[in-house]
Amino acid sequence: MTKLGGLKLLRSHGARLCLMLIAGVVLALALELSAAAKAQVATRTGSPIRHRIGLYVTDLHSLDPSRGTFGATLWVWSVDPVGEPALRTMEFANADRTTVKLETVALREGVSWSQRSVVGTFRHAWDLRNFPFDRHSLEIWLEEGAQEENVVAYEADAANSGHALYVPIQGWRVAGMRLEVASAHYATSFGDPASPEPTSRFARLRAVIELERADFTGFLKLTATLYAAFLICVIGNLMVVTSTTFAPRITLLGISLFALVVSMRSASATLGSEHAATLIDKLHAVGLAYVVAVTAVTVVVRMRLEVAPEGTSRLARLDRWGCLAAATLFLLVNGWLLLWAAGKA
């Protein structure tokens, strides 16, 4: 091949590459202009571009009431007009962090079908005041992050959404799941110069997972000290108060009171309830009141013995019936609190 022929060939290939590059730029600009035109048409006509969104939860883990979070592994998908993938501008509004493990996009019968596998940590206000009869609605918020809802709207793909956990959550049961379409309202336009008002509304899809406690082992662990201290006090109260039994009985009551205080603080730390009274706190408070009442009866009987030693039989009956009344009241109040909490569940 001559030098002249090689030069012509190079020029021909260079021209083709330039034409291909120009065509690619024109195509990208056309797609951008098409998207902008669709947004403008949607804004003018009041007919937003609708995206069908679905979500399927495959794992729940790291339930942490002390931090106010829970972990979830899920699949999320969207069915969109071609060139308008909702997942590209979607965010998890109540997530601390998320990681995308896998992402796919495919064309199906004239629409775009996008999928993502996501692992995330989400915020939740755990309310353990009714423990161990507590129920929780764990929420995952999927929200549009670019266009307002007059341009982009969500539809729930409820038929294909749901849950099937690979590993059951120990001590819990998933009672159900639902999808709810909502709007996210903000008292700001986020600085949008084209916005006529200092407010904005974005499409939001809320996945709600209903979680119920199915194991009461934690309750038994947190209340074991309470009921053990109660039984020890009842046994100790079988001793009639005399000058020789008064000191051991007061010592036993003091130890029980200290054990209840420590148990109550431990339960509050476990449930994260320093600023709210849980069922466990109320049960411990009743236990503290019982110990105080029995201590008061013991001291009154001992004081009466000092001034009226001849009335020991009458004082013994006062001691016996006073302690029995306190124990009976403790059991009745405990039962009422437990039934009331179970009824609220």
mmCIF file of C-alpha atoms in Angstrom:
data_model
loop_
_atom_site.group_PDB
_atom_site.id
_atom_site.type_symbol
_atom_site.label_atom_id
_atom_site.label_comp_id
_atom_site.label_asym_id
_atom_site.label_seq_id
_atom_site.Cartn_x
_atom_site.Cartn_y
_atom_site.Cartn_z
ATOM 1 C CA MET A 1 0.000 0.000 0.000
ATOM 2 C CA THR A 2 1.366 3.431 -0.908
ATOM 3 C CA LYS A 3 1.811 6.248 1.574
ATOM 4 C CA LEU A 4 -0.970 8.145 -0.155
ATOM 5 C CA GLY A 5 -3.387 5.193 0.227
ATOM 6 C CA GLY A 6 -2.508 4.782 3.912
ATOM 7 C CA LEU A 7 -3.075 8.482 4.530
ATOM 8 C CA LYS A 8 -6.511 8.304 2.875
ATOM 9 C CA LEU A 9 -7.393 5.249 4.985
ATOM 10 C CA LEU A 10 -6.396 7.046 8.196
ATOM 11 C CA ARG A 11 -8.430 10.059 7.199
ATOM 12 C CA SER A 12 -11.432 7.835 6.459
ATOM 13 C CA HIS A 13 -11.214 6.095 9.861
ATOM 14 C CA GLY A 14 -10.734 9.422 11.631
ATOM 15 C CA ALA A 15 -13.795 10.845 9.937
ATOM 16 C CA ARG A 16 -15.844 7.841 11.016
ATOM 17 C CA LEU A 17 -14.679 8.160 14.622
ATOM 18 C CA CYS A 18 -15.544 11.855 14.630
ATOM 19 C CA LEU A 19 -18.984 11.143 13.205
ATOM 20 C CA MET A 20 -19.593 8.430 15.827
ATOM 21 C CA LEU A 21 -18.486 10.774 18.611
ATOM 22 C CA ILE A 22 -20.719 13.572 17.344
ATOM 23 C CA ALA A 23 -23.646 11.145 17.055
ATOM 24 C CA GLY A 24 -23.113 9.993 20.648
ATOM 25 C CA VAL A 25 -23.077 13.582 21.940
ATOM 26 C CA VAL A 26 -26.211 14.419 19.958
ATOM 27 C CA LEU A 27 -27.976 11.314 21.281
ATOM 28 C CA ALA A 28 -27.077 12.176 24.898
ATOM 29 C CA LEU A 29 -28.309 15.733 24.424
ATOM 30 C CA ALA A 30 -31.514 14.431 22.858
ATOM 31 C CA LEU A 31 -32.160 12.168 25.835
ATOM 32 C CA GLU A 32 -31.556 15.017 28.270
ATOM 33 C CA LEU A 33 -33.811 17.340 26.288
ATOM 34 C CA SER A 34 -36.475 14.616 26.119
ATOM 35 C CA ALA A 35 -36.362 14.165 29.903
ATOM 36 C CA ALA A 36 -36.560 17.919 30.426
ATOM 37 C CA ALA A 37 -39.456 18.167 27.982
ATOM 38 C CA LYS A 38 -41.318 15.384 29.773
ATOM 39 C CA ALA A 39 -40.811 17.149 33.086
ATOM 40 C CA GLN A 40 -42.069 20.417 31.627
ATOM 41 C CA VAL A 41 -45.114 18.717 30.105
ATOM 42 C CA ALA A 42 -45.866 16.962 33.381
ATOM 43 C CA THR A 43 -45.611 20.253 35.238
ATOM 44 C CA ARG A 44 -47.929 22.040 32.783
ATOM 45 C CA THR A 45 -50.536 19.307 32.488
ATOM 46 C CA GLY A 46 -50.477 18.203 36.113
ATOM 47 C CA SER A 47 -49.860 14.579 35.019
ATOM 48 C CA PRO A 48 -46.689 13.337 36.690
ATOM 49 C CA ILE A 49 -44.549 10.495 35.381
ATOM 50 C CA ARG A 50 -45.646 7.437 37.366
ATOM 51 C CA HIS A 51 -43.230 4.774 38.602
ATOM 52 C CA ARG A 52 -44.345 1.432 40.041
ATOM 53 C CA ILE A 53 -42.144 0.657 43.064
ATOM 54 C CA GLY A 54 -41.912 -2.599 44.984
ATOM 55 C CA LEU A 55 -39.887 -3.921 47.916
ATOM 56 C CA TYR A 56 -39.150 -7.403 49.234
ATOM 57 C CA VAL A 57 -37.434 -7.914 52.612
ATOM 58 C CA THR A 58 -35.202 -11.000 52.917
ATOM 59 C CA ASP A 59 -33.560 -10.359 56.287
ATOM 60 C CA LEU A 60 -34.053 -8.371 59.486
ATOM 61 C CA HIS A 61 -31.137 -8.120 61.881
ATOM 62 C CA SER A 62 -29.278 -5.909 64.383
ATOM 63 C CA LEU A 63 -32.402 -4.812 66.276
ATOM 64 C CA ASP A 64 -30.892 -2.215 68.624
ATOM 65 C CA PRO A 65 -33.313 -0.261 70.879
ATOM 66 C CA SER A 66 -30.416 1.488 72.650
ATOM 67 C CA ARG A 67 -29.273 3.073 69.370
ATOM 68 C CA GLY A 68 -32.767 3.376 67.891
ATOM 69 C CA THR A 69 -31.941 1.370 64.751
ATOM 70 C CA PHE A 70 -32.564 -1.907 62.966
ATOM 71 C CA GLY A 71 -30.882 -3.593 60.018
ATOM 72 C CA ALA A 72 -32.546 -4.977 56.888
ATOM 73 C CA THR A 73 -31.588 -6.677 53.642
ATOM 74 C CA LEU A 74 -34.032 -6.114 50.805
ATOM 75 C CA TRP A 75 -34.702 -5.985 47.104
ATOM 76 C CA VAL A 76 -36.212 -2.809 45.683
ATOM 77 C CA TRP A 77 -37.340 -2.385 42.094
ATOM 78 C CA SER A 78 -39.046 0.122 39.826
ATOM 79 C CA VAL A 79 -40.934 -0.167 36.543
ATOM 80 C CA ASP A 80 -40.465 3.092 34.632
ATOM 81 C CA PRO A 81 -40.773 4.686 31.216
ATOM 82 C CA VAL A 82 -37.644 4.004 29.166
ATOM 83 C CA GLY A 83 -34.889 6.430 30.092
ATOM 84 C CA GLU A 84 -36.568 7.462 33.377
ATOM 85 C CA PRO A 85 -35.192 5.085 36.075
ATOM 86 C CA ALA A 86 -36.642 6.049 39.457
ATOM 87 C CA LEU A 87 -33.916 4.227 41.393
ATOM 88 C CA ARG A 88 -31.344 6.646 40.027
ATOM 89 C CA THR A 89 -32.787 9.534 42.050
ATOM 90 C CA MET A 90 -34.360 7.550 44.901
ATOM 91 C CA GLU A 91 -33.039 7.685 48.481
ATOM 92 C CA PHE A 92 -33.767 5.858 51.738
ATOM 93 C CA ALA A 93 -34.908 8.832 53.783
ATOM 94 C CA ASN A 94 -34.719 7.180 57.235
ATOM 95 C CA ALA A 95 -31.486 5.242 56.706
ATOM 96 C CA ASP A 96 -28.272 5.780 58.630
ATOM 97 C CA ARG A 97 -26.358 4.007 55.879
ATOM 98 C CA THR A 98 -27.071 1.732 52.923
ATOM 99 C CA THR A 99 -24.935 -0.435 50.669
ATOM 100 C CA VAL A 100 -25.948 -1.545 47.171
ATOM 101 C CA LYS A 101 -24.841 -5.157 46.630
ATOM 102 C CA LEU A 102 -26.246 -5.678 43.132
ATOM 103 C CA GLU A 103 -27.983 -3.535 40.519
ATOM 104 C CA THR A 104 -29.612 -4.529 37.229
ATOM 105 C CA VAL A 105 -31.550 -2.708 34.488
ATOM 106 C CA ALA A 106 -33.506 -4.435 31.700
ATOM 107 C CA LEU A 107 -36.069 -3.524 29.053
ATOM 108 C CA ARG A 108 -39.368 -5.371 29.320
ATOM 109 C CA GLU A 109 -42.243 -4.804 26.876
ATOM 110 C CA GLY A 110 -41.525 -1.136 26.291
ATOM 111 C CA VAL A 111 -40.692 -0.213 29.892
ATOM 112 C CA SER A 112 -37.540 -0.137 31.989
ATOM 113 C CA TRP A 113 -37.237 -2.600 34.883
ATOM 114 C CA SER A 114 -34.598 -1.700 37.478
ATOM 115 C CA GLN A 115 -33.584 -3.707 40.552
ATOM 116 C CA ARG A 116 -31.273 -3.187 43.509
ATOM 117 C CA SER A 117 -30.193 -5.447 46.346
ATOM 118 C CA VAL A 118 -29.642 -3.235 49.399
ATOM 119 C CA VAL A 119 -28.301 -3.776 52.907
ATOM 120 C CA GLY A 120 -29.019 -0.901 55.296
ATOM 121 C CA THR A 121 -29.381 0.357 58.832
ATOM 122 C CA PHE A 122 -32.593 2.281 59.441
ATOM 123 C CA ARG A 123 -33.779 4.492 62.294
ATOM 124 C CA HIS A 124 -36.724 3.468 64.471
ATOM 125 C CA ALA A 125 -38.118 4.921 67.708
ATOM 126 C CA TRP A 126 -38.327 1.763 69.806
ATOM 127 C CA ASP A 127 -41.110 1.982 72.404
ATOM 128 C CA LEU A 128 -40.461 -0.652 75.083
ATOM 129 C CA ARG A 129 -42.837 0.724 77.692
ATOM 130 C CA ASN A 130 -45.108 -2.289 77.184
ATOM 131 C CA PHE A 131 -42.308 -4.912 77.206
ATOM 132 C CA PRO A 132 -42.684 -7.928 76.918
ATOM 133 C CA PHE A 133 -46.035 -7.384 75.178
ATOM 134 C CA ASP A 134 -44.617 -4.767 72.801
ATOM 135 C CA ARG A 135 -45.268 -4.574 69.072
ATOM 136 C CA HIS A 136 -43.373 -2.443 66.582
ATOM 137 C CA SER A 137 -43.984 -1.060 63.099
ATOM 138 C CA LEU A 138 -40.570 -0.918 61.434
ATOM 139 C CA GLU A 139 -40.596 1.547 58.543
ATOM 140 C CA ILE A 140 -38.385 1.932 55.476
ATOM 141 C CA TRP A 141 -38.904 5.183 53.561
ATOM 142 C CA LEU A 142 -38.164 5.342 49.827
ATOM 143 C CA GLU A 143 -38.245 8.925 48.593
ATOM 144 C CA GLU A 144 -37.704 10.756 45.316
ATOM 145 C CA GLY A 145 -34.729 13.061 45.653
ATOM 146 C CA ALA A 146 -34.739 15.202 42.487
ATOM 147 C CA GLN A 147 -38.197 16.024 41.084
ATOM 148 C CA GLU A 148 -41.260 17.038 43.089
ATOM 149 C CA GLU A 149 -44.366 14.863 43.042
ATOM 150 C CA ASN A 150 -46.091 16.960 40.374
ATOM 151 C CA VAL A 151 -43.353 15.634 38.061
ATOM 152 C CA VAL A 152 -42.543 12.207 39.534
ATOM 153 C CA ALA A 153 -45.101 10.046 41.372
ATOM 154 C CA TYR A 154 -44.867 6.582 42.942
ATOM 155 C CA GLU A 155 -47.270 3.654 42.742
ATOM 156 C CA ALA A 156 -46.991 0.697 45.137
ATOM 157 C CA ASP A 157 -46.386 -2.714 43.598
ATOM 158 C CA ALA A 158 -48.226 -4.398 46.469
ATOM 159 C CA ALA A 159 -48.875 -7.622 44.540
ATOM 160 C CA ASN A 160 -45.169 -8.465 44.289
ATOM 161 C CA SER A 161 -43.950 -6.915 47.548
ATOM 162 C CA GLY A 162 -43.601 -8.794 50.814
ATOM 163 C CA HIS A 163 -41.140 -10.578 53.067
ATOM 164 C CA ALA A 164 -39.502 -13.992 53.460
ATOM 165 C CA LEU A 165 -36.655 -13.983 55.960
ATOM 166 C CA TYR A 166 -33.706 -16.259 55.290
ATOM 167 C CA VAL A 167 -33.090 -16.542 59.047
ATOM 168 C CA PRO A 168 -35.885 -16.069 61.643
ATOM 169 C CA ILE A 169 -35.384 -13.270 64.169
ATOM 170 C CA GLN A 170 -34.804 -14.883 67.533
ATOM 171 C CA GLY A 171 -37.543 -13.883 69.968
ATOM 172 C CA TRP A 172 -39.639 -12.082 67.327
ATOM 173 C CA ARG A 173 -42.317 -12.820 64.752
ATOM 174 C CA VAL A 174 -43.096 -10.836 61.595
ATOM 175 C CA ALA A 175 -46.871 -10.392 61.651
ATOM 176 C CA GLY A 176 -47.160 -8.734 58.239
ATOM 177 C CA MET A 177 -45.981 -6.051 55.858
ATOM 178 C CA ARG A 178 -47.670 -3.353 53.820
ATOM 179 C CA LEU A 179 -46.746 -0.565 51.393
ATOM 180 C CA GLU A 180 -48.133 2.949 51.717
ATOM 181 C CA VAL A 181 -47.794 5.766 49.187
ATOM 182 C CA ALA A 182 -47.370 9.152 50.846
ATOM 183 C CA SER A 183 -45.937 12.626 50.279
ATOM 184 C CA ALA A 184 -42.871 14.086 51.918
ATOM 185 C CA HIS A 185 -43.547 17.724 52.808
ATOM 186 C CA TYR A 186 -40.714 20.195 53.403
ATOM 187 C CA ALA A 187 -40.992 23.848 54.442
ATOM 188 C CA THR A 188 -38.319 24.833 51.944
ATOM 189 C CA SER A 189 -37.755 24.849 48.199
ATOM 190 C CA PHE A 190 -34.108 23.831 48.777
ATOM 191 C CA GLY A 191 -33.081 26.986 46.927
ATOM 192 C CA ASP A 192 -34.804 26.103 43.637
ATOM 193 C CA PRO A 193 -34.923 29.413 41.700
ATOM 194 C CA ALA A 194 -37.883 28.145 39.623
ATOM 195 C CA SER A 195 -40.019 27.319 42.645
ATOM 196 C CA PRO A 196 -42.893 29.803 43.211
ATOM 197 C CA GLU A 197 -43.184 28.946 46.942
ATOM 198 C CA PRO A 198 -40.726 28.172 49.749
ATOM 199 C CA THR A 199 -42.171 24.665 50.096
ATOM 200 C CA SER A 200 -41.781 21.351 48.299
ATOM 201 C CA ARG A 201 -43.458 17.928 48.121
ATOM 202 C CA PHE A 202 -41.766 14.727 47.004
ATOM 203 C CA ALA A 203 -43.127 11.263 46.315
ATOM 204 C CA ARG A 204 -42.531 8.763 49.122
ATOM 205 C CA LEU A 205 -43.216 5.055 49.513
ATOM 206 C CA ARG A 206 -43.323 3.673 53.042
ATOM 207 C CA ALA A 207 -42.777 -0.036 53.715
ATOM 208 C CA VAL A 208 -44.172 -0.981 57.148
ATOM 209 C CA ILE A 209 -43.093 -4.271 58.742
ATOM 210 C CA GLU A 210 -45.191 -5.378 61.727
ATOM 211 C CA LEU A 211 -43.014 -7.045 64.376
ATOM 212 C CA GLU A 212 -44.290 -8.860 67.477
ATOM 213 C CA ARG A 213 -42.336 -10.269 70.425
ATOM 214 C CA ALA A 214 -42.670 -14.043 70.599
ATOM 215 C CA ASP A 215 -40.359 -14.939 73.503
ATOM 216 C CA PHE A 216 -40.696 -13.973 77.182
ATOM 217 C CA THR A 217 -37.255 -15.170 78.305
ATOM 218 C CA GLY A 218 -36.021 -11.587 78.506
ATOM 219 C CA PHE A 219 -38.902 -10.667 80.798
ATOM 220 C CA LEU A 220 -38.068 -13.538 83.178
ATOM 221 C CA LYS A 221 -34.416 -12.481 83.282
ATOM 222 C CA LEU A 222 -35.281 -8.860 84.080
ATOM 223 C CA THR A 223 -37.807 -9.730 86.801
ATOM 224 C CA ALA A 224 -36.093 -12.744 88.433
ATOM 225 C CA THR A 225 -34.451 -10.571 91.112
ATOM 226 C CA LEU A 226 -37.751 -8.804 91.839
ATOM 227 C CA TYR A 227 -39.721 -11.970 92.507
ATOM 228 C CA ALA A 228 -36.837 -13.685 94.316
ATOM 229 C CA ALA A 229 -36.570 -10.707 96.681
ATOM 230 C CA PHE A 230 -40.334 -10.810 97.234
ATOM 231 C CA LEU A 231 -40.278 -14.518 98.160
ATOM 232 C CA ILE A 232 -37.320 -14.045 100.504
ATOM 233 C CA CYS A 233 -39.160 -11.220 102.283
ATOM 234 C CA VAL A 234 -42.298 -13.352 102.623
ATOM 235 C CA ILE A 235 -40.251 -16.179 104.165
ATOM 236 C CA GLY A 236 -38.450 -13.752 106.476
ATOM 237 C CA ASN A 237 -41.744 -12.320 107.641
ATOM 238 C CA LEU A 238 -42.715 -15.718 109.031
ATOM 239 C CA MET A 239 -40.434 -14.873 111.972
ATOM 240 C CA VAL A 240 -42.346 -13.068 114.709
ATOM 241 C CA VAL A 241 -40.755 -9.728 115.562
ATOM 242 C CA THR A 242 -38.958 -9.867 118.924
ATOM 243 C CA SER A 243 -35.965 -8.160 120.412
ATOM 244 C CA THR A 244 -33.733 -10.905 118.945
ATOM 245 C CA THR A 245 -35.342 -11.313 115.495
ATOM 246 C CA PHE A 246 -35.750 -7.598 114.731
ATOM 247 C CA ALA A 247 -32.148 -6.994 113.586
ATOM 248 C CA PRO A 248 -31.964 -10.011 111.211
ATOM 249 C CA ARG A 249 -35.339 -9.124 109.733
ATOM 250 C CA ILE A 250 -34.384 -5.496 109.111
ATOM 251 C CA THR A 251 -31.097 -6.666 107.565
ATOM 252 C CA LEU A 252 -32.990 -9.006 105.237
ATOM 253 C CA LEU A 253 -35.344 -6.203 104.184
ATOM 254 C CA GLY A 254 -32.433 -3.842 103.585
ATOM 255 C CA ILE A 255 -30.651 -6.385 101.380
ATOM 256 C CA SER A 256 -33.867 -6.993 99.423
ATOM 257 C CA LEU A 257 -34.359 -3.266 98.925
ATOM 258 C CA PHE A 258 -30.804 -2.865 97.631
ATOM 259 C CA ALA A 259 -31.224 -5.824 95.259
ATOM 260 C CA LEU A 260 -34.442 -4.336 93.859
ATOM 261 C CA VAL A 261 -32.799 -0.956 93.238
ATOM 262 C CA VAL A 262 -29.898 -2.588 91.380
ATOM 263 C CA SER A 263 -32.299 -4.780 89.369
ATOM 264 C CA MET A 264 -34.426 -1.773 88.424
ATOM 265 C CA ARG A 265 -31.427 0.215 87.198
ATOM 266 C CA SER A 266 -30.170 -2.773 85.228
ATOM 267 C CA ALA A 267 -33.570 -3.243 83.575
ATOM 268 C CA SER A 268 -33.770 0.456 82.681
ATOM 269 C CA ALA A 269 -30.321 0.322 81.088
ATOM 270 C CA THR A 270 -31.239 -2.821 79.133
ATOM 271 C CA LEU A 271 -34.495 -1.394 77.802
ATOM 272 C CA GLY A 272 -33.144 2.130 77.355
ATOM 273 C CA SER A 273 -35.948 3.593 79.452
ATOM 274 C CA GLU A 274 -34.198 6.151 81.638
ATOM 275 C CA HIS A 275 -36.742 8.802 80.598
ATOM 276 C CA ALA A 276 -39.923 6.683 80.454
ATOM 277 C CA ALA A 277 -41.627 4.263 82.841
ATOM 278 C CA THR A 278 -41.854 0.762 81.370
ATOM 279 C CA LEU A 279 -43.920 -2.134 82.646
ATOM 280 C CA ILE A 280 -40.723 -3.527 84.213
ATOM 281 C CA ASP A 281 -40.148 -0.220 86.031
ATOM 282 C CA LYS A 282 -43.699 -0.264 87.385
ATOM 283 C CA LEU A 283 -43.341 -3.840 88.646
ATOM 284 C CA HIS A 284 -40.100 -2.927 90.411
ATOM 285 C CA ALA A 285 -41.745 0.162 91.891
ATOM 286 C CA VAL A 286 -44.482 -2.047 93.342
ATOM 287 C CA GLY A 287 -41.778 -4.314 94.756
ATOM 288 C CA LEU A 288 -40.033 -1.355 96.375
ATOM 289 C CA ALA A 289 -43.333 -0.198 97.867
ATOM 290 C CA TYR A 290 -43.907 -3.702 99.263
ATOM 291 C CA VAL A 291 -40.493 -3.788 100.981
ATOM 292 C CA VAL A 292 -41.042 -0.302 102.427
ATOM 293 C CA ALA A 293 -44.504 -1.307 103.733
ATOM 294 C CA VAL A 294 -43.165 -4.473 105.397
ATOM 295 C CA THR A 295 -40.295 -2.494 106.901
ATOM 296 C CA ALA A 296 -42.773 0.014 108.328
ATOM 297 C CA VAL A 297 -44.861 -2.797 109.885
ATOM 298 C CA THR A 298 -41.709 -4.337 111.385
ATOM 299 C CA VAL A 299 -40.541 -1.055 112.925
ATOM 300 C CA VAL A 300 -44.025 -0.243 114.325
ATOM 301 C CA VAL A 301 -44.309 -3.673 115.958
ATOM 302 C CA ARG A 302 -40.816 -3.364 117.447
ATOM 303 C CA MET A 303 -41.610 0.083 118.868
ATOM 304 C CA ARG A 304 -44.837 -1.229 120.427
ATOM 305 C CA LEU A 305 -42.900 -4.074 122.019
ATOM 306 C CA GLU A 306 -40.667 -1.566 123.784
ATOM 307 C CA VAL A 307 -43.610 0.084 125.559
ATOM 308 C CA ALA A 308 -46.062 -2.822 125.865
ATOM 309 C CA PRO A 309 -44.180 -6.116 126.181
ATOM 310 C CA GLU A 310 -47.237 -7.785 127.702
ATOM 311 C CA GLY A 311 -49.245 -7.443 124.446
ATOM 312 C CA THR A 312 -47.010 -9.670 122.375
ATOM 313 C CA SER A 313 -49.830 -11.830 121.009
ATOM 314 C CA ARG A 314 -51.741 -8.799 119.742
ATOM 315 C CA LEU A 315 -48.568 -7.359 118.188
ATOM 316 C CA ALA A 316 -47.753 -10.713 116.618
ATOM 317 C CA ARG A 317 -51.145 -10.706 114.918
ATOM 318 C CA LEU A 318 -50.560 -7.116 113.758
ATOM 319 C CA ASP A 319 -47.198 -8.165 112.317
ATOM 320 C CA ARG A 320 -48.618 -11.253 110.611
ATOM 321 C CA TRP A 321 -51.674 -9.601 109.107
ATOM 322 C CA GLY A 322 -49.796 -6.439 108.102
ATOM 323 C CA CYS A 323 -47.162 -8.409 106.190
ATOM 324 C CA LEU A 324 -49.834 -10.652 104.650
ATOM 325 C CA ALA A 325 -51.833 -7.635 103.480
ATOM 326 C CA ALA A 326 -48.716 -6.080 101.901
ATOM 327 C CA ALA A 327 -47.870 -9.356 100.083
ATOM 328 C CA THR A 328 -51.448 -9.760 98.850
ATOM 329 C CA LEU A 329 -51.527 -6.177 97.572
ATOM 330 C CA PHE A 330 -48.190 -6.747 95.788
ATOM 331 C CA LEU A 331 -49.561 -9.816 93.972
ATOM 332 C CA LEU A 332 -52.829 -8.098 93.032
ATOM 333 C CA VAL A 333 -51.125 -4.998 91.632
ATOM 334 C CA ASN A 334 -48.606 -7.157 89.741
ATOM 335 C CA GLY A 335 -51.390 -9.188 88.194
ATOM 336 C CA TRP A 336 -53.350 -6.074 87.237
ATOM 337 C CA LEU A 337 -50.279 -4.460 85.608
ATOM 338 C CA LEU A 338 -49.508 -7.591 83.590
ATOM 339 C CA LEU A 339 -53.110 -8.016 82.429
ATOM 340 C CA TRP A 340 -53.364 -4.326 81.530
ATOM 341 C CA ALA A 341 -50.145 -4.508 79.472
ATOM 342 C CA ALA A 342 -51.250 -7.701 77.733
ATOM 343 C CA GLY A 343 -54.603 -6.114 76.913
ATOM 344 C CA LYS A 344 -52.896 -3.144 75.235
ATOM 345 C CA ALA A 345 -50.855 -5.420 72.972
#
